[in-house]
Amino acid sequence: MLSKHGRTFFLIGFISFLQIVPVRSQTPSYYHYSTSDGLASSTVFEIIQTRDGFIWFATLNGASRFDGTHFTTLRTKDGLNSNATISLVEGTNGELYIGTYERGVNVLRNGRIENYCSEIDGKSFATSYLLLIHSGKDKQTLYAYRKAGAINVLTETTEGGTFHYSVSVYPAYVNKLERLPDGNVVALTPAGLFNLNNGALSKLHIDGLPDASVYCLTSGDDGSYFIGAKGMIYKIKDNKLIRRYEIPHSVDNGENNEPVEMLRDRADNLWFSVLKKGFFLIPSGSNDIIDIGSRLGLQNTLVNNFLEDNEGNIWISTYGKGVYCLNNLYLKSYSEHDGLSSNSVYAIAKDRSGGLLIGTFAGLNILEKGRISRIKRNSSQMVTDNIFAIKTIGDDVYVCGSFGGNGIESISYKELKLHLFVRSSFCKTRDGVYLFGNWLNSMSVQRGFNFEKKGLSLIYIHGDSANINRVNDIVEDIKGNIWIGTSLGLCKLSGLSDKAGKADWKKTLFPYDPVLNSKVVSVIQVDDNDIWFAGDRGIAHYNLGNDSVASYTTVAGYDLSSSTSLASDSRNRIWIGNMKGLYLLDGRSVKHLNVQTGLPSDEVYSLLYDRGSNTLYAGTSNGISALDITSFDNEVPPPIDVKIISVSAGDSVYTNYERLLFEPEQHNVYIQFKALSYSSPGSVRYRYNLNGEWAETDHDFLDFVSLENGKYDLQILAKSQNSDWGKPYNLTFTVKPRFNETIWYKLGILTILVIVSGSVVAWRLKMKNKQIQKELELTERINELKHQALSAMMNPHFIFNSLNSVQYLINCQRNEEANDYIAMMAKLIRKNLDTAGSGFILLSEEIDRLKLYLDLEKLRFQERFSYEIIAGNDLEIGSIMIPNMIIQPFVENTLWHGIINSGSEGLITVSFSFQDVDIDSVLCKSLIIKVTDNGIGLEEAKKNTKEDHTSKGIEIIEERLKLLSTKLQLPQPIVFEDLSSRSTDSHGTEVIISLPPPLYRII
């Protein structure tokens, strides 16, 4: 055990067999909780997770709630009928029902424990199991029962009505009640499965299922379910037996083979326990039965219950040995317990056949098909030396270690040829040159694989002489450069061959780089361009394309000093072994793994990436771990949220955290909170912000002492290892001031000194304000009268223009058209008279009047033009009001000065739309009115117009818009644009009228 919670680590070996046989496993990564950690009892009958995220345990000595680090236990002193709690279930509204062994059922509701039901028909009843069924939105039914006893039915409605009665199933014997995926309740009995309906049992017929005692049931996610029977596990779907698993005698030793409990997790793995024989796993898609319980020392233990929590951890409750939480199952480990020669793993390599060679402080090991074997020198003598490095080339394995002698010792293991020699590091180049690293600042270069002086070249790395400098790693890159990591820094060697003279060898050192000028222990090539290095001061990489170097001592706040090893995965991400754990560098983001997340030790010595299985092997000071990268990438830790546990101020404890108000003497405020993380509870960190100042803490409480009076806004947020920060919890509280701290006290003193002068000033200001108010009201009234007068001027102007049109028709002897024109004009004048007194009219009325006017002009000009009026989809013309009579003068101007003079058939378009317009640096939703024609254009029209001519109607409109918007600094409200300025193919004029919110209204 490595910690207070007895954390151990392991690898589950998934070995496939044609028949179902128990498979040897390694000890899983887990937390162990018992009474020494605060659990009420080491005998735990049931585990549930409530919707607020807490884990609850029904134990022999009370009901315990767990938040990841602390247990809170409820017992008879808190209101329980009995300390022997045996079953738990959560109700519709978050209430918790607690079944006691001999005294019925309690309910925990709104923080208080009550007796829910302890007697039926005057008789007390005992409980082994609880099952809650939601019978519609207004009703829930709780079944409380024991094996071979009556079933007590406790029904509750939302109106508060409760109905309690017992159902006798004698002579039937009910092992357990469960709910099927289709919602039906079934009884698990010695004679098979029975439907429970209205208190009566009826046989559930399953095709292919023999009549056998059924002990447990768990549901699948496709409508299927599994049942545990004596010696067998059956999978059923659509009332048909579709699969069976036999529990072999090697699991139960022939004594018993009764499954006690089962769980199918979200990854479709099947967990089950056997009576007093621990628990087992059938992985998804496999027939293997993996004995996990024995690796936890539970091979003779009764496992009562399983739970998969919201994070995917698997919880196991036991009789007498507490509870276990199997966490972060993507990590699996081997140790001396599994056969390693030593837990200190310094070198890892993979041979051609898939075996994993593991070099430790005390020898050489090989992992094959889930089993570790020791490499022997001969039939009786193990390799027990300290291993520094291992490299495999074909069937040849080169092992650097502290072996006796100066020669090369070759041994065989199956088809492998192992070469053992005393050197610190080794490399064989693509040209067949052997490079041997030494301890005295040198590297041997030799064509033959031997240490003979003939043909031997010696290269000094730093300087030209021997000194204490260990060569830690040697790597050849894709361009033939040799990279040498030493205790004094990095060296790049170019032009190396066994035939070249020393004068042709080019050495490059990196004296100005803080990482590469210190101890470098690991070198890897990631792709065609990048070489990565790890060492005492961090990591670095060299780009072969542009010969640039980048060094990193910290990344994303993580200190990368004391890095020991490197590996690159299939996505070219960099894995960094470090004396503080394992880091994954993905661009600029970093993830960190350590003891808290499942590694056997924070000290990582060596790394190896296996591309075939997408697995990273990490050698540590406490064994070797295998990290399933696919599972790791899929298991993204969700952000965690903060929950307030309690707030106390002075001697008072508060349960309602809304609008907290503390008395002046309650200036010491203590706040306890929690963010739930069961995978890595020790890694949770918090940030809090009190009135604008952020700080971090590892504690789950805040103790504010001697707070000054005032209002405080507190934000608390949390994160677990490798997760993002969660949502902040906002808590507001106010500390009342003492009387001599109140503003009233200070104002009272000041009032005595300034009461007379203040009164005079206030009176004069009041008189001045009244005068200003009267002037403002008078100005507003004058503006309103000006607006009405200007609006009234529009009608004579229109009549004048219209009479000109009638006169023209009569002079042209078009009397019938003149009569029609006069009739239509009368209708239009009537509309103008109806709205003459209105400053604003509905947009729909303005459009109707505009259509009437354009129809008049079409009659006059014998259909020499057409028109269209377009309103945007987001406009409700019946609910928008605009200033009266502001569009017709522009349409008239367009017609007379643009269309008539063009000599061709014209088109007038009037459009209405909403647009955002910047007014005083504020975006305002303005009504945009555009009058567009295809006439001669603005410039040509000016040539046909007197220089001093200005449309009276347009002047009136501009004046009205100014009066209506005296409180705004508006941009130019009316814009004229000659369309020929846009392109040579365009002609005509466009008038744009912008009406911000004060100039239009929505009713």
PDB file of C-alpha atoms in Angstrom, residues 435-625:
ATOM      1  CA  LEU A 435      28.731   3.599 -31.068  1.00  0.00           C
ATOM      2  CA  PHE A 436      29.357   2.958 -27.377  1.00  0.00           C
ATOM      3  CA  GLY A 437      28.850   5.641 -24.734  1.00  0.00           C
ATOM      4  CA  ASN A 438      31.269   5.819 -21.815  1.00  0.00           C
ATOM      5  CA  TRP A 439      31.557   7.621 -18.490  1.00  0.00           C
ATOM      6  CA  LEU A 440      34.706   9.634 -19.194  1.00  0.00           C
ATOM      7  CA  ASN A 441      33.493  12.206 -21.735  1.00  0.00           C
ATOM      8  CA  SER A 442      33.983   9.856 -24.673  1.00  0.00           C
ATOM      9  CA  MET A 443      32.243   7.679 -27.246  1.00  0.00           C
ATOM     10  CA  SER A 444      33.811   4.643 -28.947  1.00  0.00           C
ATOM     11  CA  VAL A 445      33.284   4.250 -32.702  1.00  0.00           C
ATOM     12  CA  GLN A 446      33.835   0.809 -34.212  1.00  0.00           C
ATOM     13  CA  ARG A 447      32.824  -1.149 -37.311  1.00  0.00           C
ATOM     14  CA  GLY A 448      32.890  -4.533 -35.597  1.00  0.00           C
ATOM     15  CA  PHE A 449      30.782  -5.400 -32.581  1.00  0.00           C
ATOM     16  CA  ASN A 450      33.685  -5.812 -30.185  1.00  0.00           C
ATOM     17  CA  PHE A 451      35.871  -3.802 -27.887  1.00  0.00           C
ATOM     18  CA  GLU A 452      39.188  -4.599 -29.560  1.00  0.00           C
ATOM     19  CA  LYS A 453      41.524  -1.676 -29.845  1.00  0.00           C
ATOM     20  CA  LYS A 454      42.187  -2.446 -33.474  1.00  0.00           C
ATOM     21  CA  GLY A 455      39.891  -0.260 -35.581  1.00  0.00           C
ATOM     22  CA  LEU A 456      38.691   1.648 -32.517  1.00  0.00           C
ATOM     23  CA  SER A 457      38.176   5.407 -32.676  1.00  0.00           C
ATOM     24  CA  LEU A 458      37.574   7.440 -29.545  1.00  0.00           C
ATOM     25  CA  ILE A 459      35.720  10.732 -29.664  1.00  0.00           C
ATOM     26  CA  TYR A 460      35.860  13.147 -26.768  1.00  0.00           C
ATOM     27  CA  ILE A 461      32.557  14.991 -26.484  1.00  0.00           C
ATOM     28  CA  HIS A 462      33.256  18.185 -24.485  1.00  0.00           C
ATOM     29  CA  GLY A 463      36.826  19.296 -25.027  1.00  0.00           C
ATOM     30  CA  ASP A 464      39.639  17.026 -26.157  1.00  0.00           C
ATOM     31  CA  SER A 465      40.388  15.004 -23.051  1.00  0.00           C
ATOM     32  CA  ALA A 466      38.834  12.609 -20.584  1.00  0.00           C
ATOM     33  CA  ASN A 467      36.881  13.912 -17.617  1.00  0.00           C
ATOM     34  CA  ILE A 468      33.826  12.918 -15.604  1.00  0.00           C
ATOM     35  CA  ASN A 469      30.986  13.168 -18.114  1.00  0.00           C
ATOM     36  CA  ARG A 470      28.537  10.301 -18.668  1.00  0.00           C
ATOM     37  CA  VAL A 471      27.167   9.678 -22.154  1.00  0.00           C
ATOM     38  CA  ASN A 472      23.457   9.064 -21.429  1.00  0.00           C
ATOM     39  CA  ASP A 473      21.940   8.559 -24.887  1.00  0.00           C
ATOM     40  CA  ILE A 474      23.069   8.263 -28.515  1.00  0.00           C
ATOM     41  CA  VAL A 475      20.645   8.657 -31.465  1.00  0.00           C
ATOM     42  CA  GLU A 476      21.185   8.867 -35.231  1.00  0.00           C
ATOM     43  CA  ASP A 477      18.729  11.115 -37.076  1.00  0.00           C
ATOM     44  CA  ILE A 478      17.332  10.726 -40.569  1.00  0.00           C
ATOM     45  CA  LYS A 479      20.163  12.840 -42.038  1.00  0.00           C
ATOM     46  CA  GLY A 480      22.918  10.771 -40.452  1.00  0.00           C
ATOM     47  CA  ASN A 481      23.733  13.242 -37.672  1.00  0.00           C
ATOM     48  CA  ILE A 482      24.629  11.695 -34.322  1.00  0.00           C
ATOM     49  CA  TRP A 483      23.043  13.309 -31.259  1.00  0.00           C
ATOM     50  CA  ILE A 484      24.829  12.620 -27.969  1.00  0.00           C
ATOM     51  CA  GLY A 485      23.182  13.481 -24.673  1.00  0.00           C
ATOM     52  CA  THR A 486      25.722  13.782 -21.854  1.00  0.00           C
ATOM     53  CA  SER A 487      25.852  14.997 -18.272  1.00  0.00           C
ATOM     54  CA  LEU A 488      27.529  18.210 -19.486  1.00  0.00           C
ATOM     55  CA  GLY A 489      25.068  18.902 -22.280  1.00  0.00           C
ATOM     56  CA  LEU A 490      24.201  17.999 -25.869  1.00  0.00           C
ATOM     57  CA  CYS A 491      26.601  17.366 -28.728  1.00  0.00           C
ATOM     58  CA  LYS A 492      25.732  17.086 -32.425  1.00  0.00           C
ATOM     59  CA  LEU A 493      28.263  15.031 -34.435  1.00  0.00           C
ATOM     60  CA  SER A 494      28.262  15.241 -38.244  1.00  0.00           C
ATOM     61  CA  GLY A 495      30.346  13.439 -40.855  1.00  0.00           C
ATOM     62  CA  LEU A 496      30.815  10.338 -38.710  1.00  0.00           C
ATOM     63  CA  SER A 497      32.063   7.069 -40.227  1.00  0.00           C
ATOM     64  CA  ASP A 498      34.531   4.456 -39.193  1.00  0.00           C
ATOM     65  CA  LYS A 499      36.700   5.400 -42.151  1.00  0.00           C
ATOM     66  CA  ALA A 500      36.642   9.173 -41.773  1.00  0.00           C
ATOM     67  CA  GLY A 501      39.426  10.775 -39.856  1.00  0.00           C
ATOM     68  CA  LYS A 502      38.815  12.865 -36.785  1.00  0.00           C
ATOM     69  CA  ALA A 503      39.446  15.988 -38.847  1.00  0.00           C
ATOM     70  CA  ASP A 504      36.279  15.200 -40.839  1.00  0.00           C
ATOM     71  CA  TRP A 505      34.085  14.920 -37.760  1.00  0.00           C
ATOM     72  CA  LYS A 506      32.225  18.096 -36.948  1.00  0.00           C
ATOM     73  CA  LYS A 507      31.113  18.638 -33.378  1.00  0.00           C
ATOM     74  CA  THR A 508      28.436  21.174 -32.469  1.00  0.00           C
ATOM     75  CA  LEU A 509      27.763  22.146 -28.870  1.00  0.00           C
ATOM     76  CA  PHE A 510      25.025  24.386 -27.502  1.00  0.00           C
ATOM     77  CA  PRO A 511      26.674  26.523 -24.816  1.00  0.00           C
ATOM     78  CA  TYR A 512      24.032  29.272 -24.860  1.00  0.00           C
ATOM     79  CA  ASP A 513      20.938  27.124 -24.511  1.00  0.00           C
ATOM     80  CA  PRO A 514      19.900  26.635 -20.842  1.00  0.00           C
ATOM     81  CA  VAL A 515      18.478  23.141 -21.451  1.00  0.00           C
ATOM     82  CA  LEU A 516      21.024  21.772 -23.921  1.00  0.00           C
ATOM     83  CA  ASN A 517      24.027  23.125 -22.006  1.00  0.00           C
ATOM     84  CA  SER A 518      23.019  21.088 -18.949  1.00  0.00           C
ATOM     85  CA  LYS A 519      22.480  17.369 -18.408  1.00  0.00           C
ATOM     86  CA  VAL A 520      20.648  15.713 -21.319  1.00  0.00           C
ATOM     87  CA  VAL A 521      19.425  12.166 -20.674  1.00  0.00           C
ATOM     88  CA  SER A 522      17.064  11.324 -23.539  1.00  0.00           C
ATOM     89  CA  VAL A 523      16.988  11.982 -27.310  1.00  0.00           C
ATOM     90  CA  ILE A 524      14.270  10.995 -29.825  1.00  0.00           C
ATOM     91  CA  GLN A 525      13.437  11.874 -33.413  1.00  0.00           C
ATOM     92  CA  VAL A 526       9.712  12.645 -33.803  1.00  0.00           C
ATOM     93  CA  ASP A 527       9.353  13.233 -37.527  1.00  0.00           C
ATOM     94  CA  ASP A 528      11.598  14.113 -40.454  1.00  0.00           C
ATOM     95  CA  ASN A 529      12.417  17.521 -38.992  1.00  0.00           C
ATOM     96  CA  ASP A 530      12.244  17.501 -35.194  1.00  0.00           C
ATOM     97  CA  ILE A 531      14.682  16.056 -32.672  1.00  0.00           C
ATOM     98  CA  TRP A 532      13.558  16.272 -29.038  1.00  0.00           C
ATOM     99  CA  PHE A 533      15.718  16.261 -25.902  1.00  0.00           C
ATOM    100  CA  ALA A 534      14.986  15.866 -22.201  1.00  0.00           C
ATOM    101  CA  GLY A 535      17.223  16.751 -19.294  1.00  0.00           C
ATOM    102  CA  ASP A 536      17.686  18.305 -15.900  1.00  0.00           C
ATOM    103  CA  ARG A 537      16.453  21.761 -16.848  1.00  0.00           C
ATOM    104  CA  GLY A 538      13.555  20.836 -19.108  1.00  0.00           C
ATOM    105  CA  ILE A 539      13.026  19.789 -22.714  1.00  0.00           C
ATOM    106  CA  ALA A 540      14.088  21.171 -26.091  1.00  0.00           C
ATOM    107  CA  HIS A 541      13.716  20.438 -29.766  1.00  0.00           C
ATOM    108  CA  TYR A 542      15.905  21.012 -32.800  1.00  0.00           C
ATOM    109  CA  ASN A 543      14.464  21.639 -36.267  1.00  0.00           C
ATOM    110  CA  LEU A 544      16.556  19.949 -38.951  1.00  0.00           C
ATOM    111  CA  GLY A 545      14.966  22.086 -41.645  1.00  0.00           C
ATOM    112  CA  ASN A 546      16.137  25.461 -40.381  1.00  0.00           C
ATOM    113  CA  ASP A 547      18.631  24.453 -37.647  1.00  0.00           C
ATOM    114  CA  SER A 548      16.603  26.270 -34.975  1.00  0.00           C
ATOM    115  CA  VAL A 549      16.429  25.335 -31.299  1.00  0.00           C
ATOM    116  CA  ALA A 550      13.530  25.885 -28.897  1.00  0.00           C
ATOM    117  CA  SER A 551      13.803  25.132 -25.180  1.00  0.00           C
ATOM    118  CA  TYR A 552      11.070  24.762 -22.575  1.00  0.00           C
ATOM    119  CA  THR A 553      11.664  24.851 -18.840  1.00  0.00           C
ATOM    120  CA  THR A 554       7.958  25.296 -18.131  1.00  0.00           C
ATOM    121  CA  VAL A 555       4.862  24.807 -20.308  1.00  0.00           C
ATOM    122  CA  ALA A 556       1.340  25.908 -19.326  1.00  0.00           C
ATOM    123  CA  GLY A 557       2.497  26.415 -15.757  1.00  0.00           C
ATOM    124  CA  TYR A 558       4.085  22.956 -15.395  1.00  0.00           C
ATOM    125  CA  ASP A 559       7.732  22.753 -14.336  1.00  0.00           C
ATOM    126  CA  LEU A 560       9.534  20.383 -16.737  1.00  0.00           C
ATOM    127  CA  SER A 561      12.868  20.362 -14.930  1.00  0.00           C
ATOM    128  CA  SER A 562      14.187  16.918 -13.941  1.00  0.00           C
ATOM    129  CA  SER A 563      12.859  15.313 -17.140  1.00  0.00           C
ATOM    130  CA  THR A 564      14.196  11.783 -17.632  1.00  0.00           C
ATOM    131  CA  SER A 565      12.752  10.294 -20.841  1.00  0.00           C
ATOM    132  CA  LEU A 566      10.787  11.000 -24.003  1.00  0.00           C
ATOM    133  CA  ALA A 567       8.400   9.202 -26.357  1.00  0.00           C
ATOM    134  CA  SER A 568       6.274  10.233 -29.316  1.00  0.00           C
ATOM    135  CA  ASP A 569       2.902   8.683 -30.159  1.00  0.00           C
ATOM    136  CA  SER A 570       1.097   8.174 -33.467  1.00  0.00           C
ATOM    137  CA  ARG A 571      -0.165  11.784 -33.388  1.00  0.00           C
ATOM    138  CA  ASN A 572       3.385  13.111 -32.872  1.00  0.00           C
ATOM    139  CA  ARG A 573       2.507  14.250 -29.369  1.00  0.00           C
ATOM    140  CA  ILE A 574       5.408  14.300 -26.922  1.00  0.00           C
ATOM    141  CA  TRP A 575       5.257  12.231 -23.741  1.00  0.00           C
ATOM    142  CA  ILE A 576       7.727  13.355 -21.088  1.00  0.00           C
ATOM    143  CA  GLY A 577       8.935  11.193 -18.219  1.00  0.00           C
ATOM    144  CA  ASN A 578       9.794  13.330 -15.226  1.00  0.00           C
ATOM    145  CA  MET A 579      10.624  12.998 -11.551  1.00  0.00           C
ATOM    146  CA  LYS A 580       7.242  14.647 -10.880  1.00  0.00           C
ATOM    147  CA  GLY A 581       5.177  12.320 -13.056  1.00  0.00           C
ATOM    148  CA  LEU A 582       4.290  11.861 -16.711  1.00  0.00           C
ATOM    149  CA  TYR A 583       3.468  14.797 -18.993  1.00  0.00           C
ATOM    150  CA  LEU A 584       1.738  14.875 -22.382  1.00  0.00           C
ATOM    151  CA  LEU A 585       2.713  17.850 -24.525  1.00  0.00           C
ATOM    152  CA  ASP A 586       0.142  18.479 -27.260  1.00  0.00           C
ATOM    153  CA  GLY A 587       0.956  21.797 -28.906  1.00  0.00           C
ATOM    154  CA  ARG A 588       0.844  24.318 -26.087  1.00  0.00           C
ATOM    155  CA  SER A 589      -1.449  22.260 -23.850  1.00  0.00           C
ATOM    156  CA  VAL A 590      -0.175  19.861 -21.199  1.00  0.00           C
ATOM    157  CA  LYS A 591      -1.731  16.965 -19.326  1.00  0.00           C
ATOM    158  CA  HIS A 592      -0.143  15.577 -16.199  1.00  0.00           C
ATOM    159  CA  LEU A 593      -0.318  12.090 -14.705  1.00  0.00           C
ATOM    160  CA  ASN A 594       1.076  11.119 -11.326  1.00  0.00           C
ATOM    161  CA  VAL A 595       0.283   8.981  -8.298  1.00  0.00           C
ATOM    162  CA  GLN A 596      -3.031  10.776  -7.845  1.00  0.00           C
ATOM    163  CA  THR A 597      -4.165   9.711 -11.313  1.00  0.00           C
ATOM    164  CA  GLY A 598      -2.983   6.100 -11.185  1.00  0.00           C
ATOM    165  CA  LEU A 599       0.762   5.964 -11.811  1.00  0.00           C
ATOM    166  CA  PRO A 600       2.566   3.692  -9.343  1.00  0.00           C
ATOM    167  CA  SER A 601       5.077   6.478  -8.619  1.00  0.00           C
ATOM    168  CA  ASP A 602       5.732  10.116  -9.459  1.00  0.00           C
ATOM    169  CA  GLU A 603       9.298   9.182 -10.465  1.00  0.00           C
ATOM    170  CA  VAL A 604       9.236   8.143 -14.141  1.00  0.00           C
ATOM    171  CA  TYR A 605      12.574   6.802 -15.388  1.00  0.00           C
ATOM    172  CA  SER A 606      11.882   5.421 -18.887  1.00  0.00           C
ATOM    173  CA  LEU A 607       9.288   5.485 -21.683  1.00  0.00           C
ATOM    174  CA  LEU A 608       8.407   3.336 -24.697  1.00  0.00           C
ATOM    175  CA  TYR A 609       5.588   3.831 -27.203  1.00  0.00           C
ATOM    176  CA  ASP A 610       4.116   0.743 -28.879  1.00  0.00           C
ATOM    177  CA  ARG A 611       2.440   1.859 -32.106  1.00  0.00           C
ATOM    178  CA  GLY A 612       0.742  -1.495 -32.720  1.00  0.00           C
ATOM    179  CA  SER A 613      -1.359  -1.378 -29.555  1.00  0.00           C
ATOM    180  CA  ASN A 614      -1.265   2.426 -29.161  1.00  0.00           C
ATOM    181  CA  THR A 615       0.145   1.896 -25.684  1.00  0.00           C
ATOM    182  CA  LEU A 616       2.691   3.919 -23.750  1.00  0.00           C
ATOM    183  CA  TYR A 617       4.869   2.035 -21.276  1.00  0.00           C
ATOM    184  CA  ALA A 618       6.306   4.043 -18.382  1.00  0.00           C
ATOM    185  CA  GLY A 619       9.041   2.657 -16.151  1.00  0.00           C
ATOM    186  CA  THR A 620       8.917   4.135 -12.660  1.00  0.00           C
ATOM    187  CA  SER A 621      10.479   3.682  -9.243  1.00  0.00           C
ATOM    188  CA  ASN A 622       7.555   1.443  -8.291  1.00  0.00           C
ATOM    189  CA  GLY A 623       7.002  -0.735 -11.355  1.00  0.00           C
ATOM    190  CA  ILE A 624       6.038  -0.353 -14.975  1.00  0.00           C
ATOM    191  CA  SER A 625       2.706   1.051 -16.202  1.00  0.00           C
TER     192      SER A 625
END
